[in-house]
PDB file of C-alpha atoms in Angstrom:
ATOM      1  CA  GLU A   1      -7.258  31.858  38.502  1.00  0.00           C
ATOM      2  CA  ASP A   2      -6.461  28.195  39.561  1.00  0.00           C
ATOM      3  CA  GLN A   3      -5.143  26.066  36.687  1.00  0.00           C
ATOM      4  CA  VAL A   4      -4.745  22.334  36.172  1.00  0.00           C
ATOM      5  CA  THR A   5      -2.967  20.797  33.350  1.00  0.00           C
ATOM      6  CA  GLN A   6      -2.894  16.975  32.830  1.00  0.00           C
ATOM      7  CA  SER A   7      -0.461  15.038  30.656  1.00  0.00           C
ATOM      8  CA  PRO A   8      -0.468  13.060  28.624  1.00  0.00           C
ATOM      9  CA  GLU A   9      -3.927  13.468  27.087  1.00  0.00           C
ATOM     10  CA  ALA A  10      -4.083   9.838  26.354  1.00  0.00           C
ATOM     11  CA  LEU A  11      -1.973   6.727  27.199  1.00  0.00           C
ATOM     12  CA  ARG A  12      -2.070   3.231  25.859  1.00  0.00           C
ATOM     13  CA  LEU A  13      -0.485   0.568  27.966  1.00  0.00           C
ATOM     14  CA  GLN A  14       0.085  -3.076  27.677  1.00  0.00           C
ATOM     15  CA  GLU A  15      -1.167  -5.126  30.730  1.00  0.00           C
ATOM     16  CA  GLY A  16       1.627  -5.128  33.272  1.00  0.00           C
ATOM     17  CA  GLU A  17       3.354  -2.050  31.795  1.00  0.00           C
ATOM     18  CA  SER A  18       3.695   0.515  34.609  1.00  0.00           C
ATOM     19  CA  SER A  19       3.459   4.251  33.875  1.00  0.00           C
ATOM     20  CA  SER A  20       2.739   7.592  35.409  1.00  0.00           C
ATOM     21  CA  LEU A  21       0.197  10.442  34.807  1.00  0.00           C
ATOM     22  CA  ASN A  22       1.138  13.990  35.578  1.00  0.00           C
ATOM     23  CA  CYS A  23      -1.023  16.800  36.986  1.00  0.00           C
ATOM     24  CA  SER A  24       0.629  20.297  37.036  1.00  0.00           C
ATOM     25  CA  TYR A  25      -1.234  22.968  38.907  1.00  0.00           C
ATOM     26  CA  THR A  26      -1.169  26.552  39.919  1.00  0.00           C
ATOM     27  CA  VAL A  27      -3.464  27.497  42.798  1.00  0.00           C
ATOM     28  CA  SER A  28      -3.804  30.201  45.481  1.00  0.00           C
ATOM     29  CA  GLY A  29      -3.433  28.465  48.781  1.00  0.00           C
ATOM     30  CA  LEU A  30      -3.816  24.766  48.104  1.00  0.00           C
ATOM     31  CA  ARG A  31      -6.474  23.250  50.231  1.00  0.00           C
ATOM     32  CA  GLY A  32      -6.375  19.794  48.548  1.00  0.00           C
ATOM     33  CA  LEU A  33      -5.544  17.954  45.365  1.00  0.00           C
ATOM     34  CA  PHE A  34      -7.982  15.257  44.308  1.00  0.00           C
ATOM     35  CA  TRP A  35      -7.741  12.286  41.894  1.00  0.00           C
ATOM     36  CA  TYR A  36     -10.796  10.825  40.413  1.00  0.00           C
ATOM     37  CA  ARG A  37     -11.422   7.979  37.945  1.00  0.00           C
ATOM     38  CA  GLN A  38     -14.151   8.298  35.409  1.00  0.00           C
ATOM     39  CA  ASP A  39     -15.597   5.605  33.167  1.00  0.00           C
ATOM     40  CA  PRO A  40     -17.475   6.637  30.032  1.00  0.00           C
ATOM     41  CA  GLY A  41     -20.909   8.127  30.792  1.00  0.00           C
ATOM     42  CA  LYS A  42     -20.475   7.632  34.567  1.00  0.00           C
ATOM     43  CA  GLY A  43     -19.788   9.919  37.430  1.00  0.00           C
ATOM     44  CA  PRO A  44     -16.313  10.553  38.693  1.00  0.00           C
ATOM     45  CA  GLU A  45     -15.165   8.000  41.349  1.00  0.00           C
ATOM     46  CA  PHE A  46     -13.114   9.356  44.147  1.00  0.00           C
ATOM     47  CA  LEU A  47      -9.626   7.883  44.460  1.00  0.00           C
ATOM     48  CA  PHE A  48      -7.322  10.085  46.603  1.00  0.00           C
ATOM     49  CA  THR A  49      -6.954  13.445  48.355  1.00  0.00           C
ATOM     50  CA  LEU A  50      -3.583  14.886  49.044  1.00  0.00           C
ATOM     51  CA  TYR A  51      -3.109  18.023  51.184  1.00  0.00           C
ATOM     52  CA  SER A  52       0.580  18.859  51.369  1.00  0.00           C
ATOM     53  CA  ALA A  53       3.825  18.357  49.478  1.00  0.00           C
ATOM     54  CA  GLY A  54       5.557  15.132  50.135  1.00  0.00           C
ATOM     55  CA  GLU A  55       2.351  13.295  50.880  1.00  0.00           C
ATOM     56  CA  GLU A  56       1.737   9.927  49.211  1.00  0.00           C
ATOM     57  CA  LYS A  57      -1.385   7.624  49.101  1.00  0.00           C
ATOM     58  CA  GLU A  58      -1.774   4.189  47.667  1.00  0.00           C
ATOM     59  CA  LYS A  59      -4.672   1.992  46.647  1.00  0.00           C
ATOM     60  CA  GLU A  60      -4.190  -1.350  44.977  1.00  0.00           C
ATOM     61  CA  ARG A  61      -2.230  -0.691  41.854  1.00  0.00           C
ATOM     62  CA  LEU A  62      -2.418   3.166  42.123  1.00  0.00           C
ATOM     63  CA  LYS A  63      -0.132   5.515  44.065  1.00  0.00           C
ATOM     64  CA  ALA A  64      -0.499   9.287  44.121  1.00  0.00           C
ATOM     65  CA  THR A  65       2.250  11.706  45.172  1.00  0.00           C
ATOM     66  CA  LEU A  66       2.329  15.521  45.556  1.00  0.00           C
ATOM     67  CA  THR A  67       4.881  18.218  45.241  1.00  0.00           C
ATOM     68  CA  LYS A  68       4.487  22.001  45.420  1.00  0.00           C
ATOM     69  CA  LYS A  69       3.761  22.238  41.736  1.00  0.00           C
ATOM     70  CA  GLU A  70       2.546  18.839  40.521  1.00  0.00           C
ATOM     71  CA  SER A  71       1.090  15.503  41.392  1.00  0.00           C
ATOM     72  CA  PHE A  72       1.765  12.119  39.798  1.00  0.00           C
ATOM     73  CA  LEU A  73      -0.538   9.170  39.623  1.00  0.00           C
ATOM     74  CA  HIS A  74       1.586   5.962  39.322  1.00  0.00           C
ATOM     75  CA  ILE A  75      -0.118   2.899  37.834  1.00  0.00           C
ATOM     76  CA  THR A  76       1.869  -0.263  38.699  1.00  0.00           C
ATOM     77  CA  ALA A  77       1.296  -3.375  36.630  1.00  0.00           C
ATOM     78  CA  PRO A  78      -2.100  -2.167  35.187  1.00  0.00           C
ATOM     79  CA  LYS A  79      -4.875  -4.476  34.217  1.00  0.00           C
ATOM     80  CA  PRO A  80      -7.525  -3.913  31.608  1.00  0.00           C
ATOM     81  CA  GLU A  81      -9.951  -2.926  34.293  1.00  0.00           C
ATOM     82  CA  ASP A  82      -7.797   0.121  35.089  1.00  0.00           C
ATOM     83  CA  SER A  83      -8.862   1.515  31.785  1.00  0.00           C
ATOM     84  CA  ALA A  84     -10.558   4.825  32.449  1.00  0.00           C
ATOM     85  CA  THR A  85     -10.123   8.577  32.321  1.00  0.00           C
ATOM     86  CA  TYR A  86      -8.222   9.797  35.344  1.00  0.00           C
ATOM     87  CA  LEU A  87      -9.044  13.404  36.475  1.00  0.00           C
ATOM     88  CA  CYS A  88      -6.980  15.671  38.688  1.00  0.00           C
ATOM     89  CA  ALA A  89      -8.619  18.579  40.586  1.00  0.00           C
ATOM     90  CA  VAL A  90      -7.348  21.211  42.904  1.00  0.00           C
ATOM     91  CA  ARG A  91      -9.115  23.303  45.430  1.00  0.00           C
ATOM     92  CA  GLY A  92      -7.745  26.576  46.509  1.00  0.00           C
ATOM     93  CA  SER A  93      -8.440  29.105  49.174  1.00  0.00           C
ATOM     94  CA  TRP A  94     -11.653  30.328  47.574  1.00  0.00           C
ATOM     95  CA  GLY A  95     -13.074  26.967  47.496  1.00  0.00           C
ATOM     96  CA  LYS A  96     -13.855  26.050  43.850  1.00  0.00           C
ATOM     97  CA  LEU A  97     -12.827  22.691  42.661  1.00  0.00           C
ATOM     98  CA  GLN A  98     -10.867  23.100  39.360  1.00  0.00           C
ATOM     99  CA  PHE A  99     -10.624  20.113  37.193  1.00  0.00           C
ATOM    100  CA  GLY A 100      -8.019  19.214  34.542  1.00  0.00           C
ATOM    101  CA  ALA A 101      -9.026  17.804  31.196  1.00  0.00           C
ATOM    102  CA  GLY A 102      -8.010  14.278  32.218  1.00  0.00           C
ATOM    103  CA  THR A 103      -5.772  11.556  30.922  1.00  0.00           C
ATOM    104  CA  GLN A 104      -7.522   8.661  29.020  1.00  0.00           C
ATOM    105  CA  VAL A 105      -5.824   5.412  29.891  1.00  0.00           C
ATOM    106  CA  VAL A 106      -6.321   2.237  27.847  1.00  0.00           C
ATOM    107  CA  VAL A 107      -4.843  -0.997  29.112  1.00  0.00           C
ATOM    108  CA  THR A 108      -4.713  -3.888  26.451  1.00  0.00           C
ATOM    109  CA  PRO A 109      -4.384  -7.468  27.412  1.00  0.00           C
TER     110      PRO A 109
ATOM    111  CA  ASP B   1     -21.841   3.430  44.504  1.00  0.00           C
ATOM    112  CA  SER B   2     -21.081   6.849  46.034  1.00  0.00           C
ATOM    113  CA  GLY B   3     -24.445   7.173  47.754  1.00  0.00           C
ATOM    114  CA  VAL B   4     -25.384  10.292  45.654  1.00  0.00           C
ATOM    115  CA  THR B   5     -28.538   9.721  43.536  1.00  0.00           C
ATOM    116  CA  GLN B   6     -29.604  11.671  40.534  1.00  0.00           C
ATOM    117  CA  THR B   7     -32.789  11.541  38.450  1.00  0.00           C
ATOM    118  CA  PRO B   8     -33.505  11.226  35.678  1.00  0.00           C
ATOM    119  CA  LYS B   9     -30.591   9.405  34.107  1.00  0.00           C
ATOM    120  CA  HIS B  10     -31.507  10.686  30.637  1.00  0.00           C
ATOM    121  CA  LEU B  11     -33.517  13.580  29.419  1.00  0.00           C
ATOM    122  CA  ILE B  12     -34.278  14.452  25.805  1.00  0.00           C
ATOM    123  CA  THR B  13     -36.042  17.790  25.116  1.00  0.00           C
ATOM    124  CA  ALA B  14     -36.348  20.542  22.570  1.00  0.00           C
ATOM    125  CA  THR B  15     -34.757  23.959  22.319  1.00  0.00           C
ATOM    126  CA  GLY B  16     -36.650  26.598  24.378  1.00  0.00           C
ATOM    127  CA  GLN B  17     -37.923  24.143  26.906  1.00  0.00           C
ATOM    128  CA  ARG B  18     -37.362  23.940  30.669  1.00  0.00           C
ATOM    129  CA  VAL B  19     -36.180  20.908  32.576  1.00  0.00           C
ATOM    130  CA  THR B  20     -35.465  20.110  36.212  1.00  0.00           C
ATOM    131  CA  LEU B  21     -32.646  17.780  37.427  1.00  0.00           C
ATOM    132  CA  ARG B  22     -32.852  16.265  40.881  1.00  0.00           C
ATOM    133  CA  CYS B  23     -30.119  15.249  43.278  1.00  0.00           C
ATOM    134  CA  SER B  24     -30.116  13.521  46.738  1.00  0.00           C
ATOM    135  CA  PRO B  25     -26.923  13.735  48.639  1.00  0.00           C
ATOM    136  CA  ARG B  26     -25.157  11.070  50.665  1.00  0.00           C
ATOM    137  CA  SER B  27     -26.713  10.496  53.994  1.00  0.00           C
ATOM    138  CA  GLY B  28     -25.411  13.139  56.394  1.00  0.00           C
ATOM    139  CA  ASP B  29     -23.853  15.355  53.711  1.00  0.00           C
ATOM    140  CA  LEU B  30     -24.909  19.005  54.030  1.00  0.00           C
ATOM    141  CA  SER B  31     -23.351  20.400  50.890  1.00  0.00           C
ATOM    142  CA  VAL B  32     -24.325  19.863  47.268  1.00  0.00           C
ATOM    143  CA  TYR B  33     -22.527  20.865  44.110  1.00  0.00           C
ATOM    144  CA  TRP B  34     -23.639  20.982  40.554  1.00  0.00           C
ATOM    145  CA  TYR B  35     -21.263  20.421  37.547  1.00  0.00           C
ATOM    146  CA  GLN B  36     -21.574  20.340  33.802  1.00  0.00           C
ATOM    147  CA  GLN B  37     -19.484  18.190  31.609  1.00  0.00           C
ATOM    148  CA  SER B  38     -19.456  18.588  27.863  1.00  0.00           C
ATOM    149  CA  LEU B  39     -17.019  17.139  25.350  1.00  0.00           C
ATOM    150  CA  ASP B  40     -15.104  20.419  24.747  1.00  0.00           C
ATOM    151  CA  GLN B  41     -15.254  21.977  28.173  1.00  0.00           C
ATOM    152  CA  GLY B  42     -14.551  19.261  30.629  1.00  0.00           C
ATOM    153  CA  LEU B  43     -16.021  19.302  34.121  1.00  0.00           C
ATOM    154  CA  GLN B  44     -17.176  22.853  35.016  1.00  0.00           C
ATOM    155  CA  PHE B  45     -18.351  23.921  38.464  1.00  0.00           C
ATOM    156  CA  LEU B  46     -21.821  25.482  38.393  1.00  0.00           C
ATOM    157  CA  ILE B  47     -22.966  26.159  41.883  1.00  0.00           C
ATOM    158  CA  GLN B  48     -22.734  25.039  45.593  1.00  0.00           C
ATOM    159  CA  TYR B  49     -25.352  24.864  48.237  1.00  0.00           C
ATOM    160  CA  TYR B  50     -24.694  24.260  51.945  1.00  0.00           C
ATOM    161  CA  ASN B  51     -27.645  23.396  54.294  1.00  0.00           C
ATOM    162  CA  GLY B  52     -30.119  25.206  52.089  1.00  0.00           C
ATOM    163  CA  GLU B  53     -28.013  28.336  51.400  1.00  0.00           C
ATOM    164  CA  GLU B  54     -26.078  29.243  48.199  1.00  0.00           C
ATOM    165  CA  ARG B  55     -22.395  29.214  49.075  1.00  0.00           C
ATOM    166  CA  ALA B  56     -20.479  29.528  45.838  1.00  0.00           C
ATOM    167  CA  LYS B  57     -21.145  30.205  42.212  1.00  0.00           C
ATOM    168  CA  GLY B  58     -19.114  29.106  39.184  1.00  0.00           C
ATOM    169  CA  ASN B  59     -19.784  29.338  35.498  1.00  0.00           C
ATOM    170  CA  ILE B  60     -23.553  29.175  35.799  1.00  0.00           C
ATOM    171  CA  LEU B  61     -25.660  30.867  33.188  1.00  0.00           C
ATOM    172  CA  GLU B  62     -28.531  33.252  34.099  1.00  0.00           C
ATOM    173  CA  ARG B  63     -30.880  30.742  32.438  1.00  0.00           C
ATOM    174  CA  PHE B  64     -29.911  28.090  35.053  1.00  0.00           C
ATOM    175  CA  SER B  65     -30.920  28.158  38.692  1.00  0.00           C
ATOM    176  CA  ALA B  66     -30.733  25.849  41.574  1.00  0.00           C
ATOM    177  CA  GLN B  67     -32.003  25.334  45.169  1.00  0.00           C
ATOM    178  CA  GLN B  68     -31.539  23.021  48.069  1.00  0.00           C
ATOM    179  CA  PHE B  69     -34.478  21.987  50.093  1.00  0.00           C
ATOM    180  CA  PRO B  70     -34.915  21.471  53.865  1.00  0.00           C
ATOM    181  CA  ASP B  71     -34.489  17.687  53.324  1.00  0.00           C
ATOM    182  CA  LEU B  72     -31.176  18.572  51.615  1.00  0.00           C
ATOM    183  CA  HIS B  73     -32.053  17.345  48.175  1.00  0.00           C
ATOM    184  CA  SER B  74     -31.230  19.802  45.376  1.00  0.00           C
ATOM    185  CA  GLU B  75     -32.789  20.695  42.019  1.00  0.00           C
ATOM    186  CA  LEU B  76     -31.102  22.308  39.031  1.00  0.00           C
ATOM    187  CA  ASN B  77     -33.426  24.165  36.718  1.00  0.00           C
ATOM    188  CA  LEU B  78     -32.437  24.772  33.182  1.00  0.00           C
ATOM    189  CA  SER B  79     -34.655  27.024  31.030  1.00  0.00           C
ATOM    190  CA  SER B  80     -34.741  28.438  27.556  1.00  0.00           C
ATOM    191  CA  LEU B  81     -32.637  25.472  26.588  1.00  0.00           C
ATOM    192  CA  GLU B  82     -30.223  25.764  23.719  1.00  0.00           C
ATOM    193  CA  LEU B  83     -28.422  22.998  21.696  1.00  0.00           C
ATOM    194  CA  GLY B  84     -25.137  23.907  23.499  1.00  0.00           C
ATOM    195  CA  ASP B  85     -26.724  22.969  26.804  1.00  0.00           C
ATOM    196  CA  SER B  86     -26.562  19.314  25.817  1.00  0.00           C
ATOM    197  CA  ALA B  87     -24.153  17.720  28.306  1.00  0.00           C
ATOM    198  CA  LEU B  88     -23.813  15.514  31.328  1.00  0.00           C
ATOM    199  CA  TYR B  89     -24.851  17.220  34.566  1.00  0.00           C
ATOM    200  CA  PHE B  90     -23.415  15.847  37.747  1.00  0.00           C
ATOM    201  CA  CYS B  91     -24.254  16.420  41.337  1.00  0.00           C
ATOM    202  CA  ALA B  92     -21.761  15.947  44.120  1.00  0.00           C
ATOM    203  CA  SER B  93     -22.025  16.084  47.880  1.00  0.00           C
ATOM    204  CA  SER B  94     -19.736  16.550  50.792  1.00  0.00           C
ATOM    205  CA  PRO B  95     -20.071  16.453  54.589  1.00  0.00           C
ATOM    206  CA  ALA B  96     -19.684  20.107  55.394  1.00  0.00           C
ATOM    207  CA  GLY B  97     -18.819  22.061  52.254  1.00  0.00           C
ATOM    208  CA  GLY B  98     -15.336  23.035  53.604  1.00  0.00           C
ATOM    209  CA  VAL B  99     -12.645  23.850  51.177  1.00  0.00           C
ATOM    210  CA  ALA B 100     -10.701  20.605  52.052  1.00  0.00           C
ATOM    211  CA  ASP B 101     -13.842  18.400  51.808  1.00  0.00           C
ATOM    212  CA  THR B 102     -13.829  15.506  49.299  1.00  0.00           C
ATOM    213  CA  GLN B 103     -16.755  15.633  46.955  1.00  0.00           C
ATOM    214  CA  TYR B 104     -18.513  12.401  46.002  1.00  0.00           C
ATOM    215  CA  PHE B 105     -20.191  12.438  42.589  1.00  0.00           C
ATOM    216  CA  GLY B 106     -23.522  11.001  41.488  1.00  0.00           C
ATOM    217  CA  PRO B 107     -24.045   8.957  38.254  1.00  0.00           C
ATOM    218  CA  GLY B 108     -25.199  12.057  36.329  1.00  0.00           C
ATOM    219  CA  THR B 109     -28.073  13.109  34.164  1.00  0.00           C
ATOM    220  CA  ARG B 110     -27.442  13.127  30.378  1.00  0.00           C
ATOM    221  CA  LEU B 111     -29.397  16.016  28.777  1.00  0.00           C
ATOM    222  CA  THR B 112     -29.933  16.052  25.075  1.00  0.00           C
ATOM    223  CA  VAL B 113     -31.423  19.221  23.585  1.00  0.00           C
ATOM    224  CA  LEU B 114     -32.738  18.656  19.976  1.00  0.00           C
TER     225      LEU B 114
END
């Protein structure tokens, strides 16, 4: 069965303090790795899709990278509005999107 | 705003009752997915429909059922409700339902079973 493990569970950052979130996965035939951002009580907001090892994508202060076993979400010079839970999900050959438990990020001014 | 709409936003009901949650996908998307998110379980895939037909099933209970209508909106029916069914229920949609498709999520329905 596909598995996704995210670490750390929670991260507290000062504004401007860059950091990285980890997503380790095991999947049969990776079809895509997805990053979402979720605010409390809201639906997950799509950030990135990565399809193959070595791929990188960037959006504002966020950069996602992918290897054969894990993905990193780098947050550069975060601002308080980057506070959210970041979810990683993988989709394997049989199609089900398997989510990790998420990393809760709090950025303080 | 993802373009996926869900109604109602909140639902409070009693144990043993039946409720229906509604989802309208993004314009042009043919596939709809339902997820349950509870505090201790995270986001769990329930079921997927593509152009009116069931395509994949996840951890969906027998008390739960869903369908997708010709206009592509979908409904999730939850019956014989239990306290443990209290959760956020999300609908997502994607263009074609392919394994590499990105899913876009709606705002969710918060179900409280008393």
